[in-house]
Short mmCIF file of C-alpha atoms in Angstrom, two decimals:
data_model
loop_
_atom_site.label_atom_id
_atom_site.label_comp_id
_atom_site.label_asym_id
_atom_site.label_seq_id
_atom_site.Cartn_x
_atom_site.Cartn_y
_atom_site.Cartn_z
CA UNK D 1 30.11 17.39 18.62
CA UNK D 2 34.00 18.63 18.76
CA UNK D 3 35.16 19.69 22.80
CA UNK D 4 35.56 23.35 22.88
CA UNK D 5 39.10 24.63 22.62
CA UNK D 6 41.19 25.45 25.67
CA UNK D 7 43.65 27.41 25.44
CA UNK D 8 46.89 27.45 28.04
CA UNK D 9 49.00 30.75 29.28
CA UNK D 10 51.85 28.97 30.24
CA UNK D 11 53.41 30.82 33.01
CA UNK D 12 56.37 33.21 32.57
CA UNK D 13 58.78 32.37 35.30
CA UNK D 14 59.88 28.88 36.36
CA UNK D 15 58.23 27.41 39.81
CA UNK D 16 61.20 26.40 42.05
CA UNK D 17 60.23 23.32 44.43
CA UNK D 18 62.56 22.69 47.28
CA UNK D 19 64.22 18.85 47.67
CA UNK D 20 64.51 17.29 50.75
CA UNK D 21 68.12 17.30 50.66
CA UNK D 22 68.40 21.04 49.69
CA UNK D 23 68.88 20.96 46.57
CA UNK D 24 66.72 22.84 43.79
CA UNK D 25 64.55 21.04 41.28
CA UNK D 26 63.34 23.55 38.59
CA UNK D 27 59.93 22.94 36.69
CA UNK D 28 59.61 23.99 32.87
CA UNK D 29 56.32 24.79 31.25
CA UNK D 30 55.48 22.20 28.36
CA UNK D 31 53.56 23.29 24.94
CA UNK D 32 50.67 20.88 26.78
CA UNK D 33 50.31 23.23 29.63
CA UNK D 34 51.86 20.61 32.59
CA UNK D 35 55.19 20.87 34.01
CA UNK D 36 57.73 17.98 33.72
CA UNK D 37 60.69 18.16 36.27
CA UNK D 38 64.48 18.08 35.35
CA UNK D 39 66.39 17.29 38.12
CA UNK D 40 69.70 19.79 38.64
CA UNK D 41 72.30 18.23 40.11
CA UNK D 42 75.72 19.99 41.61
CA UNK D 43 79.04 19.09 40.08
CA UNK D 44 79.64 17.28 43.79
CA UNK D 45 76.51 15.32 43.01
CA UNK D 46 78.02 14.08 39.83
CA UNK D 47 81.73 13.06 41.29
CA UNK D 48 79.92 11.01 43.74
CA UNK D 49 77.53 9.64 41.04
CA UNK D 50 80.53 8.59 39.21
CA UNK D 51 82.18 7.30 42.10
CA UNK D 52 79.51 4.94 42.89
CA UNK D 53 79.18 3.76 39.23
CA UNK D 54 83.44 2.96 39.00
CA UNK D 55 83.95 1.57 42.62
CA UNK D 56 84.68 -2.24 43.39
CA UNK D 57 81.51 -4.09 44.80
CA UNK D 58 81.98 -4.93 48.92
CA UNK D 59 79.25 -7.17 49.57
CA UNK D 60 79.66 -5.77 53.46
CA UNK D 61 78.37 -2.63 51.86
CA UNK D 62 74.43 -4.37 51.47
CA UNK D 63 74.48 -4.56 55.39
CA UNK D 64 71.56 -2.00 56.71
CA UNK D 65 74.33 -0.95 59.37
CA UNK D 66 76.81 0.30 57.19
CA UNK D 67 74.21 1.40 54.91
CA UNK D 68 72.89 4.19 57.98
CA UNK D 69 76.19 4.96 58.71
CA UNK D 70 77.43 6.16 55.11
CA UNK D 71 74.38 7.73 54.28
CA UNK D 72 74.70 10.08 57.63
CA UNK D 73 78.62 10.65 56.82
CA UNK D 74 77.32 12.13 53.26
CA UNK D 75 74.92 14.03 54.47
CA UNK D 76 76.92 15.72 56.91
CA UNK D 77 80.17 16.29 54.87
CA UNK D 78 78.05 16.77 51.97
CA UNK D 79 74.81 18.17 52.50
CA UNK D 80 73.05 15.95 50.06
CA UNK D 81 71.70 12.31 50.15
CA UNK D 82 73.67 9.89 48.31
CA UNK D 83 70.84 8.25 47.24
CA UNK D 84 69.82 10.88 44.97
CA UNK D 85 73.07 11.03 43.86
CA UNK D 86 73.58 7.19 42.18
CA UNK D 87 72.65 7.07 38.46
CA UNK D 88 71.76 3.35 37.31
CA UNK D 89 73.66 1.81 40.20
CA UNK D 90 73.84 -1.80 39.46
CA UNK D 91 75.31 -3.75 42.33
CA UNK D 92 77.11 -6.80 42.28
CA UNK D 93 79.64 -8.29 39.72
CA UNK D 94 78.43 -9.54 36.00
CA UNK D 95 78.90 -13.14 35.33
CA UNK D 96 81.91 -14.71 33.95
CA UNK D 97 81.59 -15.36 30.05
CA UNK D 98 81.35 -19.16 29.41
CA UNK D 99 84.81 -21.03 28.91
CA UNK D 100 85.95 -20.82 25.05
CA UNK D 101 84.01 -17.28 24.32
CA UNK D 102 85.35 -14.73 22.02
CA UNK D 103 84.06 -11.81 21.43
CA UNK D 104 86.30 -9.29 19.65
CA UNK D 105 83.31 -7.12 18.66
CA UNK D 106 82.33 -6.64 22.16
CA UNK D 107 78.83 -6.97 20.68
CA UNK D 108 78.34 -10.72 19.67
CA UNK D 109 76.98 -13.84 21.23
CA UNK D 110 78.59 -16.84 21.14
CA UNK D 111 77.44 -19.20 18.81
CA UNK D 112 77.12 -21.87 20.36
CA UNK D 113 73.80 -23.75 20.79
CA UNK D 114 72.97 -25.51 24.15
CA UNK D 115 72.67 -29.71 23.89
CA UNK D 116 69.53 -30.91 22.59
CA UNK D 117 68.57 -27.07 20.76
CA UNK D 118 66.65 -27.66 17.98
CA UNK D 119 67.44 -24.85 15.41
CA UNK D 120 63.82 -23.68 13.63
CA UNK D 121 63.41 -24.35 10.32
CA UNK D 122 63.64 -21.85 7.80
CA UNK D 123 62.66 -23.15 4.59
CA UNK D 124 59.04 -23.25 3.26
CA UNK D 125 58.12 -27.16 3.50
CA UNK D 126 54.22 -27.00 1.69
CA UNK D 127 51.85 -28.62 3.79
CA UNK D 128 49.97 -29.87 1.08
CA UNK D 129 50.93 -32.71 -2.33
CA UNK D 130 51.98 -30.83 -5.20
CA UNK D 131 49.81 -32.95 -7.48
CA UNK D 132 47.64 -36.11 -6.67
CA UNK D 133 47.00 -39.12 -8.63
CA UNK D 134 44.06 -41.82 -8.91
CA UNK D 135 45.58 -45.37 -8.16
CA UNK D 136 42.52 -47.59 -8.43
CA UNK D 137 43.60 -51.22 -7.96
CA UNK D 138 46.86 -50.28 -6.12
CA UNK D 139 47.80 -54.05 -3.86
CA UNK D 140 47.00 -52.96 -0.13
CA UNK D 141 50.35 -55.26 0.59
CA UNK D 142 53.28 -54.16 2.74
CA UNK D 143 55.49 -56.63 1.69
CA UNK D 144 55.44 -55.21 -2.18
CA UNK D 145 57.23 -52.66 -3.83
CA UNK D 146 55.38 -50.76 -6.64
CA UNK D 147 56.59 -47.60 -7.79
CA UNK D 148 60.01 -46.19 -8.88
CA UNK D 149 60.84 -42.95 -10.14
CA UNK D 150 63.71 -42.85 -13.01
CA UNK D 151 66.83 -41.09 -13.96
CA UNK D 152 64.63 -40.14 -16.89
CA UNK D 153 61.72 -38.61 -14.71
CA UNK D 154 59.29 -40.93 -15.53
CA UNK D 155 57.07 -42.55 -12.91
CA UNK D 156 56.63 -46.21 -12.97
CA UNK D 157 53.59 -47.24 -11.07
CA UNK D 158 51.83 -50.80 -11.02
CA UNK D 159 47.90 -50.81 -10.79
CA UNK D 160 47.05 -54.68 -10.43
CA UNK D 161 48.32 -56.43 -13.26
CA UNK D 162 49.51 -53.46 -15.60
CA UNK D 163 52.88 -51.06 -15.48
CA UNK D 164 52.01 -47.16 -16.11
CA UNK D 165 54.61 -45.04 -16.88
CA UNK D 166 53.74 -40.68 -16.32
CA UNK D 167 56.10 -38.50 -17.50
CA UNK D 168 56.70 -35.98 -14.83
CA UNK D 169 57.79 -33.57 -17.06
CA UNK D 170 54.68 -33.71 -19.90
CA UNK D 171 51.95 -35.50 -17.73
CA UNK D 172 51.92 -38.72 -20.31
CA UNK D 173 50.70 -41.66 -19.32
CA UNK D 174 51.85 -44.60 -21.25
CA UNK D 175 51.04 -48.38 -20.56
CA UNK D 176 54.19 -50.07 -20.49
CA UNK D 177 53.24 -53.58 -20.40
CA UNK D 178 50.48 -56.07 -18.43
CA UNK D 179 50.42 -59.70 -17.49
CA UNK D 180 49.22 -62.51 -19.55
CA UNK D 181 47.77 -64.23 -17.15
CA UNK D 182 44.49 -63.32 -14.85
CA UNK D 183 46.02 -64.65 -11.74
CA UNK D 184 49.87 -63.15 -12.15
CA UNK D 185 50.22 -59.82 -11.08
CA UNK D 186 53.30 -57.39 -10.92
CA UNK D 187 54.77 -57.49 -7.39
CA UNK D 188 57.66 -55.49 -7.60
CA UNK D 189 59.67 -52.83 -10.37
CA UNK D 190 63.34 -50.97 -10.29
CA UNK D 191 64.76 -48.89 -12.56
CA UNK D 192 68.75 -49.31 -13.68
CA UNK D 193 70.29 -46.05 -12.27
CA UNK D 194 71.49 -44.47 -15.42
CA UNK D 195 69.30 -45.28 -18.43
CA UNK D 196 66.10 -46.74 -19.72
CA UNK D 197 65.75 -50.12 -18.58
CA UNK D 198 63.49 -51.24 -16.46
CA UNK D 199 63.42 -54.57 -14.14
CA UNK D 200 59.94 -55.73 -13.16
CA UNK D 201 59.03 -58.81 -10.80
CA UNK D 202 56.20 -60.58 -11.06
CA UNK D 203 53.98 -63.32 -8.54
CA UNK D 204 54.69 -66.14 -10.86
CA UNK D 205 58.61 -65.46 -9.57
CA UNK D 206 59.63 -64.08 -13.18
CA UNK D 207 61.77 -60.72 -13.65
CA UNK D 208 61.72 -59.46 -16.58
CA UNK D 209 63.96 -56.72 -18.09
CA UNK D 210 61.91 -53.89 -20.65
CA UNK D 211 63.21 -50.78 -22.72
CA UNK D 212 61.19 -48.18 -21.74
CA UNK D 213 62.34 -45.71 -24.66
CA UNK D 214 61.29 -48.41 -27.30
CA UNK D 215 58.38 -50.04 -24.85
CA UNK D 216 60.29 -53.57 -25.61
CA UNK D 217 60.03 -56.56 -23.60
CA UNK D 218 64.27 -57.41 -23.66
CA UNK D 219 64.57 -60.68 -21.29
CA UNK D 220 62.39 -62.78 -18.49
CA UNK D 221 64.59 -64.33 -16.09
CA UNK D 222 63.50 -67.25 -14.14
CA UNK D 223 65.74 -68.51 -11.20
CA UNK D 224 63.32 -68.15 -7.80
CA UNK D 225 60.26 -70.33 -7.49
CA UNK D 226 58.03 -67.90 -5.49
CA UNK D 227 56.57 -64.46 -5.75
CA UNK D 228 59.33 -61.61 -6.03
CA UNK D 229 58.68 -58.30 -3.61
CA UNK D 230 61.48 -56.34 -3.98
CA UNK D 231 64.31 -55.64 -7.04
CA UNK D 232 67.71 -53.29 -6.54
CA UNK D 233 70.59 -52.80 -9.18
CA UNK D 234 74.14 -52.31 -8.91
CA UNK D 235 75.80 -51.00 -12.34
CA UNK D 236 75.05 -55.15 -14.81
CA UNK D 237 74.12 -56.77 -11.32
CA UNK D 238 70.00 -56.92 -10.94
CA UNK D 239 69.46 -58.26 -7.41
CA UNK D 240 66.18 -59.65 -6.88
CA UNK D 241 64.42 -60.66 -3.78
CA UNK D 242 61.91 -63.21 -2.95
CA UNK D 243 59.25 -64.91 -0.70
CA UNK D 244 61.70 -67.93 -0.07
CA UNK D 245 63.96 -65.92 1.87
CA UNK D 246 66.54 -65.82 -0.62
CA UNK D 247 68.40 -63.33 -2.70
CA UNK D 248 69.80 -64.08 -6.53
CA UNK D 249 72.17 -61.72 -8.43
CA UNK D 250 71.49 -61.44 -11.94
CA UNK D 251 73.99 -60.28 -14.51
CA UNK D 252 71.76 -59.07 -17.56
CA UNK D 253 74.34 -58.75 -19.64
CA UNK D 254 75.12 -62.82 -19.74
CA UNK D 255 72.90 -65.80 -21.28
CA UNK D 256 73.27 -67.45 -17.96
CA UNK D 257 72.05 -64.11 -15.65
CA UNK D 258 72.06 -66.06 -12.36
CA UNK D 259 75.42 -65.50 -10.82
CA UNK D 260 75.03 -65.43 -7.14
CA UNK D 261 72.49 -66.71 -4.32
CA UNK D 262 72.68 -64.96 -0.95
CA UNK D 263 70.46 -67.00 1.74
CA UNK D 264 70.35 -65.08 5.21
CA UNK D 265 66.75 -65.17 5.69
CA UNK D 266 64.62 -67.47 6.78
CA UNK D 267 61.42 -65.48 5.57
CA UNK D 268 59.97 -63.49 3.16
CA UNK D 269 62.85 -60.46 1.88
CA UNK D 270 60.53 -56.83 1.49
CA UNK D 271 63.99 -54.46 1.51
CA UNK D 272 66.09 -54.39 -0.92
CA UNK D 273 69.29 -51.68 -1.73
CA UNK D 274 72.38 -51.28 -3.54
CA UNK D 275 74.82 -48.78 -1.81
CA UNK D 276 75.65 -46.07 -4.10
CA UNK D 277 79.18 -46.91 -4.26
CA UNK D 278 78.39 -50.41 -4.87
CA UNK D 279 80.40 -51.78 -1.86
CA UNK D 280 77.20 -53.19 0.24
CA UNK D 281 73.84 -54.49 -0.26
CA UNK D 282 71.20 -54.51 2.39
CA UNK D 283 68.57 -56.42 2.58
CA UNK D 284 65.21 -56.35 5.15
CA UNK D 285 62.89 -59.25 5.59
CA UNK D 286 59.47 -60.41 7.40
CA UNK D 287 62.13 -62.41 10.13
CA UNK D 288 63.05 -58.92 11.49
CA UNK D 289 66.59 -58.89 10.20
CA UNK D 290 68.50 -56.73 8.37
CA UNK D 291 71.63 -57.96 6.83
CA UNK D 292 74.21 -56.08 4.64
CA UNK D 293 76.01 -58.07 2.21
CA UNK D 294 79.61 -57.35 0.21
CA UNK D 295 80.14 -57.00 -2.68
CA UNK D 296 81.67 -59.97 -4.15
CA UNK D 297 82.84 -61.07 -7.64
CA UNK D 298 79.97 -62.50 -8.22
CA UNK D 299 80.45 -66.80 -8.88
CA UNK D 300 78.70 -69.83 -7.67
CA UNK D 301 78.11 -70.83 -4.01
CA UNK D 302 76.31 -69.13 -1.00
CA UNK D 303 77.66 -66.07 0.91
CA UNK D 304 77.55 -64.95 4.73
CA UNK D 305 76.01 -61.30 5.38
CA UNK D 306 78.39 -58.57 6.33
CA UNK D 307 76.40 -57.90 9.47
CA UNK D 308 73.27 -58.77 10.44
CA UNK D 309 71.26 -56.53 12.95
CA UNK D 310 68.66 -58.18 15.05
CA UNK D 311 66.90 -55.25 17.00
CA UNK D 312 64.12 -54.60 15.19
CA UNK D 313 61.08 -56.55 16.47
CA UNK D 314 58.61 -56.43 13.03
CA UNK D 315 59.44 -56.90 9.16
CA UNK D 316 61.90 -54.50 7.87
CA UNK D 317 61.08 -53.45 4.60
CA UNK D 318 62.40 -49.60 4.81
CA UNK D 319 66.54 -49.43 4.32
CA UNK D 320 67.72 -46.90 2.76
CA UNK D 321 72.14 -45.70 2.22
CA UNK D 322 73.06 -41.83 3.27
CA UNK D 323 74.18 -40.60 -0.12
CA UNK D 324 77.32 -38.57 1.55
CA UNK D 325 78.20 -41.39 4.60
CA UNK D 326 78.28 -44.30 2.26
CA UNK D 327 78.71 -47.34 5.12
CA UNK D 328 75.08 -45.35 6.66
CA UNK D 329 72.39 -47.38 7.04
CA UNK D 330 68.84 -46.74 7.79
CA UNK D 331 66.87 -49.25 8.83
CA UNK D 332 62.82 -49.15 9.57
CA UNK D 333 60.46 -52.02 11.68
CA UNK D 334 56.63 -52.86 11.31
CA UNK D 335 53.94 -51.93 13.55
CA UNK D 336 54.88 -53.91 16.23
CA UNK D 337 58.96 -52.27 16.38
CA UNK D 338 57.51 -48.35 14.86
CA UNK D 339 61.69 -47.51 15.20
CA UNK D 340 63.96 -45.90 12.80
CA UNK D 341 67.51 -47.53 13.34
CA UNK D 342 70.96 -45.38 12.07
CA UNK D 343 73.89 -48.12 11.56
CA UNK D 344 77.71 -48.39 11.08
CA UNK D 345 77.85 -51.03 8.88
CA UNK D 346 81.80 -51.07 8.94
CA UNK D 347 81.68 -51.33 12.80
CA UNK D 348 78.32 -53.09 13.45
CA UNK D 349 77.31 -50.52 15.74
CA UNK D 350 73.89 -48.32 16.04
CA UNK D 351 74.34 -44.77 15.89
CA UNK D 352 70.60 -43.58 16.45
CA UNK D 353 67.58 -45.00 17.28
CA UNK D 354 63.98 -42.94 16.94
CA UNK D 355 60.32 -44.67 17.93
CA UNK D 356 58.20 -43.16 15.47
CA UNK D 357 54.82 -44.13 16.81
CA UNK D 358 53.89 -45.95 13.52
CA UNK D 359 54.90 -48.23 11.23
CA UNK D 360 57.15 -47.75 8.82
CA UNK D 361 57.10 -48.54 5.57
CA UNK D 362 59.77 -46.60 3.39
CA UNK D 363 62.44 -44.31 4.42
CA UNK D 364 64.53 -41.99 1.91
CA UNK D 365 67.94 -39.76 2.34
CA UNK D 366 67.41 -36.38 0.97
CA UNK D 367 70.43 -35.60 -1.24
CA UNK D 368 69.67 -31.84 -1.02
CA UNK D 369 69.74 -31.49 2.57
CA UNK D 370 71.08 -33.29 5.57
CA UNK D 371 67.75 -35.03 5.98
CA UNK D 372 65.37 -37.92 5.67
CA UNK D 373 61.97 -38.95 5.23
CA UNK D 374 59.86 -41.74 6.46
CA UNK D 375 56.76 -43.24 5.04
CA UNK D 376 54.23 -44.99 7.98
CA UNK D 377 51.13 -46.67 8.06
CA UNK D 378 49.44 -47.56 11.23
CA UNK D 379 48.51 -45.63 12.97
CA UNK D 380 49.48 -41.93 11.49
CA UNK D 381 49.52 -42.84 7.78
CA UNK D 382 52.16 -39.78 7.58
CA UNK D 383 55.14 -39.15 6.39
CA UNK D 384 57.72 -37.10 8.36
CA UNK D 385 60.80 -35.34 7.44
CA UNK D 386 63.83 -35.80 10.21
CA UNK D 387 67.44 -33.82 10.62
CA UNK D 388 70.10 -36.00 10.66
CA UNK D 389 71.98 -36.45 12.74
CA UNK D 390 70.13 -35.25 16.03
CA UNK D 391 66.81 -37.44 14.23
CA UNK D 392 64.45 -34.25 14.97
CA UNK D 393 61.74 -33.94 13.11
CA UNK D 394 61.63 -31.31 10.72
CA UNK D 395 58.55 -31.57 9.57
CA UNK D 396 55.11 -34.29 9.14
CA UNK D 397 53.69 -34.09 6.42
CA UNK D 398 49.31 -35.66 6.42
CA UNK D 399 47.63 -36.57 2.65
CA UNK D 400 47.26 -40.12 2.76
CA UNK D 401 44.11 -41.47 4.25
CA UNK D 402 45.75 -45.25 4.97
CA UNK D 403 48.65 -46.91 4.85
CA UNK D 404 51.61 -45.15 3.01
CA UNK D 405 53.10 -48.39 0.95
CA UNK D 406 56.43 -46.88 -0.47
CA UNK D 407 58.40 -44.01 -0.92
CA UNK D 408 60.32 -43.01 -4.19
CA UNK D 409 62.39 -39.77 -5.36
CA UNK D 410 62.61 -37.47 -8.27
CA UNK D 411 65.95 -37.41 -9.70
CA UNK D 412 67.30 -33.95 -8.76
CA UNK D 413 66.19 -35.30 -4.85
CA UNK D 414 63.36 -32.28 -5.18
CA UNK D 415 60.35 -34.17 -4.91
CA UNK D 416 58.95 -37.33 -3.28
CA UNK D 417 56.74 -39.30 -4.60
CA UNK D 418 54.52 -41.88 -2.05
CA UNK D 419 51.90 -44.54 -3.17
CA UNK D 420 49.01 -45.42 -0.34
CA UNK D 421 46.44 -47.96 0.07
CA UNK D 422 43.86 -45.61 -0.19
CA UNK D 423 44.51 -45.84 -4.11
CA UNK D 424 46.35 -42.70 -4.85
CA UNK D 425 49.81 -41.38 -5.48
CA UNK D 426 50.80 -37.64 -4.16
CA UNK D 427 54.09 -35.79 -4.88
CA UNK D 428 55.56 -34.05 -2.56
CA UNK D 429 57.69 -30.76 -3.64
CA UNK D 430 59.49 -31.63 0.04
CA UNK D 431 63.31 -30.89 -0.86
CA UNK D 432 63.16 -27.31 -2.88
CA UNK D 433 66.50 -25.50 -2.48
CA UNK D 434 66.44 -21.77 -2.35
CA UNK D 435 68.10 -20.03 -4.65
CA UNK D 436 71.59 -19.58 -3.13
CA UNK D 437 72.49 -23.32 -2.17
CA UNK D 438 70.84 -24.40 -6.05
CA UNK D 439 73.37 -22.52 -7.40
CA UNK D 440 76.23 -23.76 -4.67
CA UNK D 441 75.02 -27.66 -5.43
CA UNK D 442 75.50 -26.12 -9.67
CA UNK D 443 78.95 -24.92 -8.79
CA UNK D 444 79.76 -27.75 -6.89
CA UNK D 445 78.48 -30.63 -9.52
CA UNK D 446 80.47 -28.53 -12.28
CA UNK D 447 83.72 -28.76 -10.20
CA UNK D 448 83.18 -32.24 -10.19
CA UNK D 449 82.85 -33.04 -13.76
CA UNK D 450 85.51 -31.15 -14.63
CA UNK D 451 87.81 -32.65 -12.60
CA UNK D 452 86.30 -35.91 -14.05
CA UNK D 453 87.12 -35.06 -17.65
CA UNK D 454 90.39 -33.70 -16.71
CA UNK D 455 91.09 -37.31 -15.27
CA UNK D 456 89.63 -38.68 -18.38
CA UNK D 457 92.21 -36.81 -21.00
#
């Protein structure tokens, strides 16, 4: 049922209520029916309104004596109550702006962000693997290193005894190559930086070098005597590490490839890298060291390590150069150390530290954004995305159901590609740049090469 409708005969002449003070406050009929009150106040009323609003601040004046006594002063020179003559009195003096603030606009906040603020993330990070791959036969083995992602986008992945290659961009999967023999498997694979060629290492200590555009077997090099984990390349110079302890350079483009032999561990070597300027080479191992080596014309004899950092209290297989600091190092322990460790390698000192509550098997520099990402096993089996320098995390990122074995990254620094014990291998679409810093990172890279062929001519 509807309410019957009322009607209101809103009165003709204005009710006048008498104030305290004297004065008059009139009451005006409303198109509801009720009356809402508009205060009149004299022209004396508003001089001593704005009085009260301009004056300097006494702090005497808060005192409930002198309170009394100027209240009765204005009410007998007056005739009204200064208290219903103050409009939005604030008392007291507004703080002093903080030492080094502008503000020209009158309207702006300083930009400045207090110590230890944490600016929230903007971009979309997904949650989820863009795409997820069956692994079966994958080596549960921390110490190995089985899947590199090339300048070519294509994905080389070891299953057992057998190389797989997927093309990113068509979904092939081709077989590159598999072992002869039942009880050799592949332990290790690199890809040269620009090109083709890929370096494989195998249990029966070979390393072989294969075309992957013609799927050709090119050269097997045999100089270790022991399993090899872990491969890196600098421009001709294949660096291979092994089980021993020791590290031998191999220049592929020479009969006689074995040039150099670094020995600076006493146990197995998991961690491998080339800087990208090819001035330093670090190398992790099972003794929980990390050394970095220079760069040396490459001849007979042994060499001494650069520096060698002794904090870490597990294996360090995870190192990893910042692409735009090139003497940054990250370095990442085993269960029993969990840490993330920044280094100056020109200074030997430690510039961050970060206990990630897991182990850590792989760690990345995103060359998109000022970032990196870890890869753990026990006991989060995560992998986490951290700002650099202030080593907050940006974001964690759950998929794998065990131990996330290594890390590798697409070739525009987009994607991420990790390969777990649990026998499959996710990609990550981590990195995405919006659509105003792609085209900055265009402008920027076309600036570059044309300064480069300018050089050239």
């Amino acid at each position: 049922m509807k309410p019957a409708n009322r009607s209101h005969s809103p009165s003709k002449t204005p009710s006048k209520i008498p104030s305290k003070s004297g004065s008059k406050i009139q009451s005006y009929p409303t198109k509801a029916g009720g009356d809402r009150y508009i205060p009149k106040r004299s022209t004396l009323q508003m001089e001593m309104a704005n009085f009260l609003l301009t004056k300097e601040y006494d702090p005497a004046e808060d005192s409930p004596t002198k309170k009394e006594q100027q209240k009765a002063c204005a009410v007998n020179l007056n005739g009204f109550d200064v208290e219903e003559a103050k409009i939005l009195h604030l008392r007291g003096k507004s703080q002093n702006a903080p030492e080094g603030y502008q503000n020209n606009l009158k309207v702006l906040y300083s930009q400045k962000m207090a110590p230890g603020f944490s600016r929230k993330n903007s971009r979309n990070i997904p949650s989820k693997p863009e795409r997820v791959l069956d692994a079966p036969e994958m080596f549960n083995d921390y110490y190995l290193n089985l899947i590199d992602w090339s300048s070519q986008n294509f994905l080389a992945v070891v299953l057992d005894d057998t190389v797989y290659l997927w093309n990113y961009g068509t979904r092939e999967i081709i077989p590159l190559l598999q072992t002869e023999h039942p009880d050799v498997y592949i332990s290790s694979v690199s890809w040269i930086k620009d090109g083709d060629y890929l370096a494989v290492g195998t249990s029966s200590a070979e390393v072989q070098l294969w075309d992957a555009e013609q799927q050709k077997h090119l050269q097997t090099m045999t100089s270790h005597c022991v399993c090899v984990g872990t491969l890196s390349w600098s421009s001709c110079i294949l660096s291979s590490g092994a089980r021993t302890g020791h590290i031998h350079h191999h220049n592929v483009r020479v009969a006689e490839h074995h040039v150099a032999t670094l020995a600076g561990h006493t146990h197995e070597v998991c961690g491998l890298r080339w800087s990208l300027d090819g001035r330093y080479l670090a190398s992790g191992g099972s003794d929980n060291l990390a050394n970095v080596w220079p760069c040396t014309q490459c001849g007979g004899g042994n060499f001494a390590p650069l520096q060698t950092f002794t904090q870490h209290q597990d294996a360090v297989k995870a190192v990893a150069w910042c692409p735009w600091q090139m003497n940054v190092l990250a370095t990442g322990g085993g269960t029993r150390d969990r840490h993330i460790r920044i280094w100056n390698v020109c200074s030997g000192t430690r510039l961050s530290a970060v206990d990630t509550l897991s182990q850590v098997s792989s760690i990345l520099w995103s060359t998109n954004y000022k970032e990196l990402i870890s890869g753990h096993g026990f006991a989060q089996n995560q992998l986490v995305i951290w700002k650099y320098p202030r080593m907050n995390k940006v974001a964690e990122l759950q998929g794998d159901t065990d131990t996330i074995l290594n890390l590798t990254m697409s070739p525009n620094g987009t994607a991420v590609t990790s390969a777990a014990a649990d026998e499959t291998v996710q990609v990550w679409s981590c990195f995405e740049m919006d659509s105003i810093k792609k085209k900055e990172k265009q402008k920027a890279n076309s600036a570059k090469s044309s300064i480069l062929h300018q050089s050239v001519r």
